[in-house]
């Protein structure tokens, strides 16, 4: 399970939104729990029929990929 991933569900009174400039705005508490800081790039996965958006911050991607450096300075999965 990826604990720092964020699930955003469309709701009329929701506080998360995408701005006119294309930025996703999330509440401060949610950003902190997800280890997100302003300017972080994220991966988004949308399910338009269910009106859901999954947000994968850098910490979630690290956990998902679990990349480690080997002794030769390379990267291995």
GROMACS .gro file of N, CA and C in nm:
model
  231
    1UNK      N    1   0.084  -0.118   0.000
    1UNK     CA    2   0.000   0.000   0.000
    1UNK      C    3   0.089   0.124   0.000
    2UNK      N    4   0.051   0.223  -0.078
    2UNK     CA    5   0.124   0.349  -0.086
    2UNK      C    6   0.052   0.450   0.003
    3UNK      N    7   0.106   0.476   0.121
    3UNK     CA    8   0.037   0.558   0.220
    3UNK      C    9   0.030   0.706   0.184
    4UNK      N   10   0.125   0.757   0.108
    4UNK     CA   11   0.126   0.900   0.083
    4UNK      C   12   0.049   0.939  -0.042
    5UNK      N   13  -0.010   0.843  -0.113
    5UNK     CA   14  -0.093   0.876  -0.228
    5UNK      C   15  -0.221   0.943  -0.179
    6UNK      N   16  -0.276   1.030  -0.261
    6UNK     CA   17  -0.395   1.108  -0.224
    6UNK      C   18  -0.508   1.075  -0.321
    7UNK      N   19  -0.625   1.048  -0.268
    7UNK     CA   20  -0.744   1.027  -0.350
    7UNK      C   21  -0.831   1.151  -0.340
    8UNK      N   22  -0.858   1.213  -0.454
    8UNK     CA   23  -0.944   1.332  -0.459
    8UNK      C   24  -1.073   1.291  -0.529
    9UNK      N   25  -1.186   1.316  -0.464
    9UNK     CA   26  -1.316   1.283  -0.519
    9UNK      C   27  -1.393   1.412  -0.543
   10UNK      N   28  -1.451   1.425  -0.662
   10UNK     CA   29  -1.525   1.546  -0.696
   10UNK      C   30  -1.645   1.565  -0.604
   11UNK      N   31  -1.658   1.686  -0.551
   11UNK     CA   32  -1.770   1.719  -0.464
   11UNK      C   33  -1.792   1.870  -0.473
   12UNK      N   34  -1.917   1.911  -0.478
   12UNK     CA   35  -1.948   2.054  -0.494
   12UNK      C   36  -1.888   2.141  -0.385
   13UNK      N   37  -1.879   2.091  -0.262
   13UNK     CA   38  -1.825   2.171  -0.153
   13UNK      C   39  -1.679   2.137  -0.122
   14UNK      N   40  -1.613   2.066  -0.213
   14UNK     CA   41  -1.475   2.025  -0.190
   14UNK      C   42  -1.378   2.143  -0.188
   15UNK      N   43  -1.264   2.124  -0.121
   15UNK     CA   44  -1.164   2.230  -0.110
   15UNK      C   45  -1.047   2.209  -0.205
   16UNK      N   46  -1.036   2.092  -0.266
   16UNK     CA   47  -0.930   2.067  -0.363
   16UNK      C   48  -0.981   2.110  -0.500
   17UNK      N   49  -0.891   2.168  -0.579
   17UNK     CA   50  -0.934   2.211  -0.712
   17UNK      C   51  -0.813   2.228  -0.803
   18UNK      N   52  -0.840   2.232  -0.931
   18UNK     CA   53  -0.737   2.262  -1.029
   18UNK      C   54  -0.761   2.406  -1.074
   19UNK      N   55  -0.655   2.487  -1.064
   19UNK     CA   56  -0.667   2.629  -1.097
   19UNK      C   57  -0.673   2.648  -1.248
   20UNK      N   58  -0.702   2.769  -1.290
   20UNK     CA   59  -0.703   2.804  -1.431
   20UNK      C   60  -0.568   2.785  -1.497
   21UNK      N   61  -0.462   2.792  -1.418
   21UNK     CA   62  -0.326   2.771  -1.469
   21UNK      C   63  -0.288   2.623  -1.472
   22UNK      N   64  -0.378   2.535  -1.427
   22UNK     CA   65  -0.351   2.392  -1.431
   22UNK      C   66  -0.283   2.336  -1.307
   23UNK      N   67  -0.279   2.412  -1.199
   23UNK     CA   68  -0.218   2.364  -1.074
   23UNK      C   69  -0.325   2.300  -0.986
   24UNK      N   70  -0.287   2.190  -0.922
   24UNK     CA   71  -0.377   2.123  -0.829
   24UNK      C   72  -0.357   2.182  -0.691
   25UNK      N   73  -0.464   2.230  -0.631
   25UNK     CA   74  -0.457   2.288  -0.496
   25UNK      C   75  -0.518   2.189  -0.397
   26UNK      N   76  -0.437   2.154  -0.297
   26UNK     CA   77  -0.481   2.062  -0.193
   26UNK      C   78  -0.470   2.131  -0.058
   27UNK      N   79  -0.557   2.098   0.038
   27UNK     CA   80  -0.549   2.157   0.172
   27UNK      C   81  -0.414   2.129   0.238
   28UNK      N   82  -0.370   2.223   0.322
   28UNK     CA   83  -0.239   2.214   0.388
   28UNK      C   84  -0.221   2.083   0.465
   29UNK      N   85  -0.320   2.045   0.544
   29UNK     CA   86  -0.309   1.923   0.623
   29UNK      C   87  -0.288   1.800   0.537
   30UNK      N   88  -0.358   1.795   0.427
   30UNK     CA   89  -0.344   1.684   0.334
   30UNK      C   90  -0.206   1.682   0.270
   31UNK      N   91  -0.156   1.799   0.234
   31UNK     CA   92  -0.021   1.809   0.177
   31UNK      C   93   0.083   1.761   0.278
   32UNK      N   94   0.069   1.800   0.402
   32UNK     CA   95   0.166   1.758   0.505
   32UNK      C   96   0.165   1.607   0.525
   33UNK      N   97   0.046   1.549   0.535
   33UNK     CA   98   0.036   1.404   0.553
   33UNK      C   99   0.094   1.328   0.435
   34UNK      N  100   0.090   1.388   0.319
   34UNK     CA  101   0.140   1.324   0.197
   34UNK      C  102   0.283   1.363   0.164
   35UNK      N  103   0.345   1.440   0.252
   35UNK     CA  104   0.484   1.485   0.234
   35UNK      C  105   0.500   1.567   0.107
   36UNK      N  106   0.399   1.644   0.073
   36UNK     CA  107   0.404   1.732  -0.045
   36UNK      C  108   0.445   1.871  -0.004
   37UNK      N  109   0.529   1.932  -0.084
   37UNK     CA  110   0.564   2.073  -0.063
   37UNK      C  111   0.530   2.148  -0.191
   38UNK      N  112   0.509   2.278  -0.177
   38UNK     CA  113   0.475   2.361  -0.291
   38UNK      C  114   0.577   2.341  -0.403
   39UNK      N  115   0.527   2.319  -0.522
   39UNK     CA  116   0.615   2.301  -0.638
   39UNK      C  117   0.649   2.158  -0.670
   40UNK      N  118   0.615   2.063  -0.581
   40UNK     CA  119   0.641   1.922  -0.611
   40UNK      C  120   0.567   1.881  -0.737
   41UNK      N  121   0.634   1.802  -0.818
   41UNK     CA  122   0.568   1.742  -0.933
   41UNK      C  123   0.506   1.611  -0.887
   42UNK      N  124   0.390   1.581  -0.940
   42UNK     CA  125   0.318   1.460  -0.902
   42UNK      C  126   0.273   1.386  -1.027
   43UNK      N  127   0.236   1.261  -1.009
   43UNK     CA  128   0.174   1.184  -1.116
   43UNK      C  129   0.026   1.176  -1.083
   44UNK      N  130  -0.058   1.207  -1.181
   44UNK     CA  131  -0.203   1.203  -1.162
   44UNK      C  132  -0.261   1.086  -1.242
   45UNK      N  133  -0.354   1.016  -1.181
   45UNK     CA  134  -0.428   0.910  -1.249
   45UNK      C  135  -0.576   0.940  -1.230
   46UNK      N  136  -0.647   0.960  -1.340
   46UNK     CA  137  -0.787   1.001  -1.332
   46UNK      C  138  -0.882   0.886  -1.367
   47UNK      N  139  -0.995   0.886  -1.299
   47UNK     CA  140  -1.106   0.797  -1.332
   47UNK      C  141  -1.227   0.888  -1.351
   48UNK      N  142  -1.243   0.944  -1.473
   48UNK     CA  143  -1.349   1.043  -1.497
   48UNK      C  144  -1.490   0.990  -1.468
   49UNK      N  145  -1.516   0.864  -1.498
   49UNK     CA  146  -1.650   0.810  -1.475
   49UNK      C  147  -1.685   0.809  -1.326
   50UNK      N  148  -1.588   0.783  -1.241
   50UNK     CA  149  -1.610   0.782  -1.096
   50UNK      C  150  -1.582   0.918  -1.034
   51UNK      N  151  -1.537   1.013  -1.116
   51UNK     CA  152  -1.504   1.149  -1.072
   51UNK      C  153  -1.399   1.146  -0.961
   52UNK      N  154  -1.295   1.064  -0.984
   52UNK     CA  155  -1.186   1.051  -0.887
   52UNK      C  156  -1.053   1.082  -0.954
   53UNK      N  157  -0.961   1.130  -0.871
   53UNK     CA  158  -0.826   1.161  -0.916
   53UNK      C  159  -0.729   1.110  -0.811
   54UNK      N  160  -0.635   1.027  -0.851
   54UNK     CA  161  -0.531   0.979  -0.761
   54UNK      C  162  -0.408   1.065  -0.782
   55UNK      N  163  -0.350   1.113  -0.673
   55UNK     CA  164  -0.232   1.198  -0.677
   55UNK      C  165  -0.118   1.120  -0.613
   56UNK      N  166  -0.011   1.099  -0.690
   56UNK     CA  167   0.106   1.028  -0.640
   56UNK      C  168   0.221   1.127  -0.624
   57UNK      N  169   0.251   1.168  -0.499
   57UNK     CA  170   0.363   1.259  -0.475
   57UNK      C  171   0.496   1.185  -0.484
   58UNK      N  172   0.608   1.258  -0.481
   58UNK     CA  173   0.739   1.193  -0.492
   58UNK      C  174   0.760   1.079  -0.392
   59UNK      N  175   0.717   1.093  -0.268
   59UNK     CA  176   0.735   0.986  -0.169
   59UNK      C  177   0.661   0.859  -0.210
   60UNK      N  178   0.544   0.874  -0.269
   60UNK     CA  179   0.468   0.758  -0.315
   60UNK      C  180   0.537   0.691  -0.432
   61UNK      N  181   0.593   0.771  -0.521
   61UNK     CA  182   0.664   0.714  -0.636
   61UNK      C  183   0.789   0.640  -0.591
   62UNK      N  184   0.860   0.696  -0.494
   62UNK     CA  185   0.978   0.628  -0.440
   62UNK      C  186   0.940   0.492  -0.383
   63UNK      N  187   0.832   0.488  -0.306
   63UNK     CA  188   0.788   0.362  -0.246
   63UNK      C  189   0.740   0.265  -0.354
   64UNK      N  190   0.674   0.317  -0.455
   64UNK     CA  191   0.622   0.234  -0.562
   64UNK      C  192   0.735   0.171  -0.643
   65UNK      N  193   0.834   0.249  -0.674
   65UNK     CA  194   0.945   0.201  -0.757
   65UNK      C  195   1.054   0.132  -0.677
   66UNK      N  196   1.069   0.171  -0.549
   66UNK     CA  197   1.168   0.113  -0.460
   66UNK      C  198   1.305   0.102  -0.527
   67UNK      N  199   1.354   0.215  -0.576
   67UNK     CA  200   1.483   0.219  -0.645
   67UNK      C  201   1.595   0.228  -0.543
   68UNK      N  202   1.698   0.147  -0.564
   68UNK     CA  203   1.815   0.151  -0.477
   68UNK      C  204   1.940   0.157  -0.564
   69UNK      N  205   2.040   0.226  -0.517
   69UNK     CA  206   2.168   0.231  -0.589
   69UNK      C  207   2.247   0.105  -0.560
   70UNK      N  208   2.314   0.054  -0.663
   70UNK     CA  209   2.400  -0.062  -0.639
   70UNK      C  210   2.542  -0.015  -0.611
   71UNK      N  211   2.632  -0.106  -0.586
   71UNK     CA  212   2.770  -0.072  -0.549
   71UNK      C  213   2.845  -0.001  -0.661
   72UNK      N  214   2.802  -0.015  -0.784
   72UNK     CA  215   2.870   0.046  -0.898
   72UNK      C  216   2.819   0.187  -0.928
   73UNK      N  217   2.733   0.240  -0.845
   73UNK     CA  218   2.679   0.373  -0.868
   73UNK      C  219   2.562   0.375  -0.964
   74UNK      N  220   2.521   0.259  -1.011
   74UNK     CA  221   2.407   0.251  -1.101
   74UNK      C  222   2.278   0.241  -1.023
   75UNK      N  223   2.172   0.226  -1.095
   75UNK     CA  224   2.040   0.213  -1.031
   75UNK      C  225   1.983   0.079  -1.071
   76UNK      N  226   1.925   0.011  -0.974
   76UNK     CA  227   1.860  -0.116  -1.003
   76UNK      C  228   1.721  -0.115  -0.941
   77UNK      N  229   1.625  -0.179  -1.006
   77UNK     CA  230   1.489  -0.184  -0.948
   77UNK      C  231   1.483  -0.278  -0.830
   0.00000   0.00000   0.00000
